[in-house]
């Protein structure tokens, strides 16, 4: 959905309504809010769904009256077939790293990834690469001298350097594809800032915290999460990232919308936090990333994009 009223700038839209039916007039400004099924998740939709099915597709067929984009929330993500390592949980629970383990799920979650019809790893393609291609195709509307634009990526506290490798950036060989893809997201955001800040495009990363959604219901059934809720509330005494509800988890997303993009620190991840009493706030934390790794990953993503667009006859950016 490309046009929405001003009061719907920081949400995930689950319904598609034509611009005309919303009673909206053309405008030079655009808040782009992507539904889960249109956020560049190439494994679930063929590349033709992203670029159009005509032999010479226009860049996402964006209506010509849109001159620039203000914000894009890049939020789609999957964690297929997650398994909890109870051995690691028990071991970590009685160690000095218990709080860290509870707040990041480090070493606890393993996933069974698979290869998509595009020949890529599903988690990588869904959580990162589809978004990357989308951003690249929207560069003409994002890199605008009139006013700054902001990309807001949903990352995770589970994003860990040790789960990621440049030699295996799609995570074909490991069992922590989700952690790897989220760390790659952090690196990509940094690289985009280095490349495009001078063109008025900025990128920030948020962590919604531990939220009970369909993603976490894949780890344990919904009723178990509900039974554990009193314990999860108590954990807030030692770590404030147990936001638990989507409303609380979106605190950082809303907060970023209210900031000036140029004032944000591209090395920070903005965490949604909730106190034991239920008050929400944003906690900026420095990411464990470096420019050299970010630069190398960015080049690999560019090459992969070129290969994909060559196969789908999509428009190739020269930037």
Short mmCIF file of C-alpha atoms in Angstrom, two decimals:
data_model
loop_
_atom_site.label_atom_id
_atom_site.label_comp_id
_atom_site.label_asym_id
_atom_site.label_seq_id
_atom_site.Cartn_x
_atom_site.Cartn_y
_atom_site.Cartn_z
CA UNK A 1 0.00 0.00 0.00
CA UNK A 2 1.62 3.23 -1.13
CA UNK A 3 -0.65 5.91 0.29
CA UNK A 4 -2.01 6.05 3.82
CA UNK A 5 -3.43 8.69 6.16
CA UNK A 6 -0.92 10.49 8.41
CA UNK A 7 -2.06 8.61 11.52
CA UNK A 8 -1.05 5.25 10.04
CA UNK A 9 2.66 5.84 9.54
CA UNK A 10 4.09 3.34 12.00
CA UNK A 11 2.12 0.14 11.77
CA UNK A 12 1.99 -3.05 9.78
CA UNK A 13 -0.92 -2.97 7.39
CA UNK A 14 -2.76 -6.26 6.90
CA UNK A 15 -5.26 -5.18 4.26
CA UNK A 16 -4.84 -3.76 0.80
CA UNK A 17 -7.14 -0.90 -0.16
CA UNK A 18 -6.85 1.08 -3.39
CA UNK A 19 -5.75 4.68 -2.98
CA UNK A 20 -9.02 5.93 -4.42
CA UNK A 21 -11.16 4.01 -1.95
CA UNK A 22 -9.24 5.61 0.91
CA UNK A 23 -10.34 9.01 -0.37
CA UNK A 24 -6.80 10.31 -0.74
CA UNK A 25 -5.52 12.85 -3.19
CA UNK A 26 -2.12 12.56 -4.85
CA UNK A 27 0.70 14.01 -2.74
CA UNK A 28 4.38 14.71 -3.22
CA UNK A 29 5.21 12.95 0.07
CA UNK A 30 4.78 9.28 0.79
CA UNK A 31 4.89 7.12 3.87
CA UNK A 32 5.46 3.61 2.55
CA UNK A 33 3.96 0.97 4.83
CA UNK A 34 4.54 -2.57 3.68
CA UNK A 35 2.21 -5.47 4.45
CA UNK A 36 3.95 -8.69 5.46
CA UNK A 37 3.26 -10.21 2.05
CA UNK A 38 4.78 -7.28 0.14
CA UNK A 39 7.93 -6.55 2.06
CA UNK A 40 10.23 -8.06 -0.52
CA UNK A 41 9.99 -11.63 0.77
CA UNK A 42 11.09 -13.27 -2.43
CA UNK A 43 10.78 -16.90 -1.24
CA UNK A 44 7.03 -16.51 -0.81
CA UNK A 45 6.55 -14.47 -3.96
CA UNK A 46 8.47 -14.78 -7.18
CA UNK A 47 10.75 -11.89 -8.23
CA UNK A 48 8.14 -10.99 -10.84
CA UNK A 49 5.84 -10.07 -7.94
CA UNK A 50 8.42 -7.49 -6.85
CA UNK A 51 9.36 -6.06 -10.23
CA UNK A 52 6.19 -6.61 -12.23
CA UNK A 53 5.38 -9.17 -14.88
CA UNK A 54 5.89 -7.07 -17.99
CA UNK A 55 9.00 -7.69 -20.13
CA UNK A 56 10.30 -4.22 -19.29
CA UNK A 57 9.01 -3.57 -15.76
CA UNK A 58 9.19 -0.17 -14.16
CA UNK A 59 10.75 0.12 -10.74
CA UNK A 60 7.99 -1.35 -8.57
CA UNK A 61 5.41 0.55 -10.65
CA UNK A 62 5.41 3.46 -8.17
CA UNK A 63 2.80 6.07 -9.22
CA UNK A 64 4.53 9.01 -10.95
CA UNK A 65 3.13 11.66 -8.59
CA UNK A 66 5.25 10.36 -5.73
CA UNK A 67 8.47 12.34 -5.59
CA UNK A 68 10.08 10.83 -2.50
CA UNK A 69 9.61 8.41 0.39
CA UNK A 70 9.83 9.52 4.01
CA UNK A 71 10.04 6.18 5.80
CA UNK A 72 10.16 2.47 5.04
CA UNK A 73 9.64 -0.07 7.81
CA UNK A 74 11.42 -3.30 6.86
CA UNK A 75 9.77 -5.76 9.17
CA UNK A 76 9.09 -9.06 7.42
CA UNK A 77 10.86 -12.06 8.89
CA UNK A 78 10.64 -15.80 9.47
CA UNK A 79 12.09 -18.35 11.86
CA UNK A 80 11.21 -21.73 10.29
CA UNK A 81 11.07 -24.91 12.36
CA UNK A 82 12.74 -23.52 15.48
CA UNK A 83 14.04 -25.91 18.13
CA UNK A 84 15.07 -25.07 21.68
CA UNK A 85 18.25 -26.58 23.06
CA UNK A 86 17.10 -27.46 26.58
CA UNK A 87 20.62 -28.58 27.43
CA UNK A 88 21.93 -25.09 26.62
CA UNK A 89 19.02 -23.53 28.53
CA UNK A 90 19.68 -25.47 31.74
CA UNK A 91 23.41 -24.91 31.45
CA UNK A 92 23.01 -21.18 30.87
CA UNK A 93 20.37 -20.74 33.56
CA UNK A 94 22.84 -21.66 36.28
CA UNK A 95 25.75 -19.68 34.90
CA UNK A 96 26.94 -16.08 35.15
CA UNK A 97 25.51 -15.47 31.67
CA UNK A 98 21.93 -16.30 32.67
CA UNK A 99 20.59 -12.76 32.18
CA UNK A 100 22.38 -12.43 28.84
CA UNK A 101 20.97 -15.77 27.70
CA UNK A 102 17.43 -14.83 28.73
CA UNK A 103 17.60 -11.49 26.91
CA UNK A 104 19.21 -12.72 23.66
CA UNK A 105 18.37 -16.46 23.49
CA UNK A 106 22.04 -16.99 22.66
CA UNK A 107 22.71 -20.62 21.81
CA UNK A 108 19.12 -21.65 22.52
CA UNK A 109 17.44 -21.51 19.11
CA UNK A 110 18.23 -23.68 16.10
CA UNK A 111 16.33 -23.61 12.81
CA UNK A 112 15.96 -25.94 9.86
CA UNK A 113 16.48 -23.73 6.80
CA UNK A 114 15.81 -24.66 3.17
CA UNK A 115 16.61 -23.50 -0.35
CA UNK A 116 14.07 -21.40 -2.25
CA UNK A 117 13.14 -21.55 -5.93
CA UNK A 118 15.64 -18.70 -6.42
CA UNK A 119 18.44 -20.93 -5.16
CA UNK A 120 18.95 -18.99 -1.93
CA UNK A 121 18.56 -19.85 1.73
CA UNK A 122 14.99 -19.08 2.76
CA UNK A 123 15.75 -17.23 6.01
CA UNK A 124 18.42 -15.06 4.41
CA UNK A 125 16.25 -14.22 1.42
CA UNK A 126 13.19 -13.40 3.51
CA UNK A 127 14.77 -11.60 6.44
CA UNK A 128 17.36 -9.58 4.54
CA UNK A 129 17.82 -9.94 0.81
CA UNK A 130 14.23 -9.22 -0.25
CA UNK A 131 14.33 -6.00 1.75
CA UNK A 132 17.70 -5.08 0.29
CA UNK A 133 16.44 -5.47 -3.29
CA UNK A 134 13.34 -3.43 -2.44
CA UNK A 135 15.44 -0.59 -1.04
CA UNK A 136 17.72 -0.64 -4.06
CA UNK A 137 14.79 -0.40 -6.43
CA UNK A 138 13.36 2.54 -4.49
CA UNK A 139 16.62 4.49 -4.40
CA UNK A 140 15.36 7.24 -6.74
CA UNK A 141 12.59 8.04 -4.25
CA UNK A 142 14.75 7.61 -1.17
CA UNK A 143 17.83 9.59 -2.16
CA UNK A 144 16.13 12.94 -2.43
CA UNK A 145 17.65 16.33 -1.72
CA UNK A 146 14.34 17.83 -0.57
CA UNK A 147 14.21 16.05 2.81
CA UNK A 148 15.84 13.05 4.52
CA UNK A 149 14.43 9.53 4.23
CA UNK A 150 14.74 6.82 6.87
CA UNK A 151 14.89 3.04 6.63
CA UNK A 152 13.85 1.27 9.83
CA UNK A 153 14.94 -2.37 9.99
CA UNK A 154 13.53 -4.78 12.55
CA UNK A 155 16.51 -6.70 13.87
CA UNK A 156 16.83 -8.77 17.04
CA UNK A 157 18.82 -9.12 20.23
CA UNK A 158 19.56 -12.59 18.87
CA UNK A 159 21.75 -11.04 16.13
CA UNK A 160 25.23 -12.32 16.99
CA UNK A 161 28.59 -11.97 15.26
CA UNK A 162 29.56 -15.58 16.05
CA UNK A 163 26.55 -16.88 14.09
CA UNK A 164 27.57 -14.97 10.94
CA UNK A 165 30.35 -15.59 8.43
CA UNK A 166 31.20 -13.66 5.28
CA UNK A 167 32.23 -16.94 3.68
CA UNK A 168 28.74 -18.32 4.39
CA UNK A 169 26.64 -15.14 4.56
CA UNK A 170 23.47 -17.05 3.60
CA UNK A 171 24.17 -19.48 6.47
CA UNK A 172 23.98 -22.64 4.41
CA UNK A 173 26.07 -24.70 6.80
CA UNK A 174 24.85 -23.67 10.25
CA UNK A 175 21.77 -24.06 12.43
CA UNK A 176 21.32 -20.44 13.51
CA UNK A 177 20.03 -18.91 10.28
CA UNK A 178 17.80 -16.42 12.10
CA UNK A 179 20.64 -15.02 14.21
CA UNK A 180 22.90 -14.85 11.14
CA UNK A 181 20.29 -13.02 9.04
CA UNK A 182 19.65 -10.46 11.77
CA UNK A 183 23.36 -9.79 12.24
CA UNK A 184 23.62 -9.37 8.47
CA UNK A 185 20.75 -6.88 8.75
CA UNK A 186 22.76 -4.84 11.25
CA UNK A 187 25.77 -4.86 8.90
CA UNK A 188 23.63 -3.88 5.91
CA UNK A 189 22.13 -0.93 7.77
CA UNK A 190 25.62 0.31 8.61
CA UNK A 191 26.76 -0.07 5.00
CA UNK A 192 23.74 1.82 3.69
CA UNK A 193 24.52 4.70 6.03
CA UNK A 194 28.09 4.84 4.81
CA UNK A 195 26.96 4.87 1.16
CA UNK A 196 23.89 7.09 1.26
CA UNK A 197 23.96 9.55 4.17
CA UNK A 198 25.36 12.22 1.84
CA UNK A 199 22.31 11.64 -0.38
CA UNK A 200 19.91 12.21 2.53
CA UNK A 201 19.12 8.52 3.07
CA UNK A 202 19.56 7.16 6.60
CA UNK A 203 19.14 3.71 8.07
CA UNK A 204 18.42 2.59 11.64
CA UNK A 205 17.94 -0.76 13.35
CA UNK A 206 15.47 -1.61 16.09
CA UNK A 207 14.92 -4.57 18.38
CA UNK A 208 11.32 -5.11 19.55
CA UNK A 209 12.44 -7.33 22.43
CA UNK A 210 10.81 -10.63 23.40
CA UNK A 211 7.31 -10.40 21.93
CA UNK A 212 4.69 -13.14 21.81
CA UNK A 213 3.63 -13.31 18.14
CA UNK A 214 3.20 -15.97 15.49
CA UNK A 215 6.99 -16.06 15.28
CA UNK A 216 7.41 -17.11 18.91
CA UNK A 217 4.41 -19.43 18.74
CA UNK A 218 6.54 -21.49 16.37
CA UNK A 219 8.97 -22.05 19.25
CA UNK A 220 6.31 -23.10 21.76
CA UNK A 221 2.51 -23.33 21.46
CA UNK A 222 0.49 -20.27 22.38
CA UNK A 223 -0.99 -21.83 25.54
CA UNK A 224 2.48 -22.52 26.95
CA UNK A 225 3.46 -18.88 26.46
CA UNK A 226 0.29 -17.86 28.30
CA UNK A 227 1.11 -20.23 31.17
CA UNK A 228 4.62 -18.79 31.34
CA UNK A 229 3.46 -15.17 31.27
CA UNK A 230 3.75 -14.58 35.07
CA UNK A 231 7.35 -15.83 34.96
CA UNK A 232 8.10 -13.67 31.92
CA UNK A 233 6.77 -10.64 33.79
CA UNK A 234 9.11 -11.42 36.69
CA UNK A 235 12.08 -11.63 34.32
CA UNK A 236 11.55 -7.92 33.66
CA UNK A 237 13.15 -7.35 37.05
CA UNK A 238 16.52 -8.33 35.57
CA UNK A 239 16.09 -7.51 31.86
CA UNK A 240 13.72 -4.94 30.39
CA UNK A 241 13.63 -6.42 26.87
CA UNK A 242 10.67 -8.69 27.73
CA UNK A 243 8.17 -6.37 26.08
CA UNK A 244 5.82 -9.37 25.55
CA UNK A 245 3.15 -7.58 23.49
CA UNK A 246 3.34 -6.11 19.96
CA UNK A 247 2.18 -2.77 21.39
CA UNK A 248 5.16 -2.61 23.74
CA UNK A 249 7.53 -4.05 21.14
CA UNK A 250 6.75 -1.26 18.66
CA UNK A 251 7.97 1.44 21.06
CA UNK A 252 11.30 1.88 19.26
CA UNK A 253 9.61 1.90 15.84
CA UNK A 254 7.32 4.74 16.91
CA UNK A 255 10.12 6.61 18.66
CA UNK A 256 12.31 6.54 15.56
CA UNK A 257 9.49 8.00 13.49
CA UNK A 258 9.51 11.05 15.75
CA UNK A 259 13.26 11.67 15.41
CA UNK A 260 15.17 13.56 12.75
CA UNK A 261 16.91 10.88 10.63
CA UNK A 262 20.15 12.84 10.46
CA UNK A 263 20.33 12.97 14.28
CA UNK A 264 20.34 9.17 14.70
CA UNK A 265 23.49 7.13 15.29
CA UNK A 266 23.94 4.44 12.64
CA UNK A 267 26.06 2.36 15.03
CA UNK A 268 23.22 2.04 17.54
CA UNK A 269 20.43 -0.49 17.77
CA UNK A 270 17.33 0.99 19.33
CA UNK A 271 15.74 -1.49 21.74
CA UNK A 272 12.12 -1.41 22.88
CA UNK A 273 12.06 -1.94 26.64
CA UNK A 274 9.32 -2.33 29.24
CA UNK A 275 9.73 -1.89 32.98
CA UNK A 276 8.22 -4.24 35.53
CA UNK A 277 5.48 -1.67 36.03
CA UNK A 278 4.63 -1.68 32.32
CA UNK A 279 6.23 1.62 31.25
CA UNK A 280 7.83 1.62 27.80
CA UNK A 281 11.04 3.35 26.78
CA UNK A 282 13.81 3.10 24.16
CA UNK A 283 17.34 2.00 25.02
CA UNK A 284 20.03 2.72 22.36
CA UNK A 285 22.84 0.13 22.45
CA UNK A 286 25.98 0.05 20.35
CA UNK A 287 25.99 -2.79 17.81
CA UNK A 288 28.85 -5.25 17.51
CA UNK A 289 29.59 -4.33 13.89
CA UNK A 290 32.51 -2.91 11.93
CA UNK A 291 32.82 -0.99 8.68
CA UNK A 292 35.08 -3.46 6.92
CA UNK A 293 32.74 -6.43 7.37
CA UNK A 294 29.74 -4.28 6.46
CA UNK A 295 31.45 -3.11 3.28
CA UNK A 296 32.32 -6.65 2.20
CA UNK A 297 28.79 -7.93 2.85
CA UNK A 298 27.33 -5.00 0.93
CA UNK A 299 29.43 -5.89 -2.11
CA UNK A 300 28.28 -9.50 -1.91
CA UNK A 301 24.64 -8.37 -1.75
CA UNK A 302 25.15 -6.13 -4.79
CA UNK A 303 26.57 -9.03 -6.77
CA UNK A 304 23.73 -11.31 -5.72
CA UNK A 305 21.20 -8.63 -6.67
CA UNK A 306 22.81 -8.30 -10.10
CA UNK A 307 22.51 -12.06 -10.63
CA UNK A 308 18.88 -12.09 -9.53
CA UNK A 309 17.81 -9.15 -11.69
CA UNK A 310 19.62 -10.60 -14.70
CA UNK A 311 17.47 -13.72 -14.35
CA UNK A 312 14.20 -11.82 -13.87
CA UNK A 313 14.79 -8.99 -16.35
CA UNK A 314 14.39 -6.55 -13.47
CA UNK A 315 15.76 -2.97 -13.54
CA UNK A 316 19.38 -2.84 -12.36
CA UNK A 317 20.51 0.18 -10.38
CA UNK A 318 23.89 1.56 -11.36
CA UNK A 319 24.55 3.19 -7.98
#
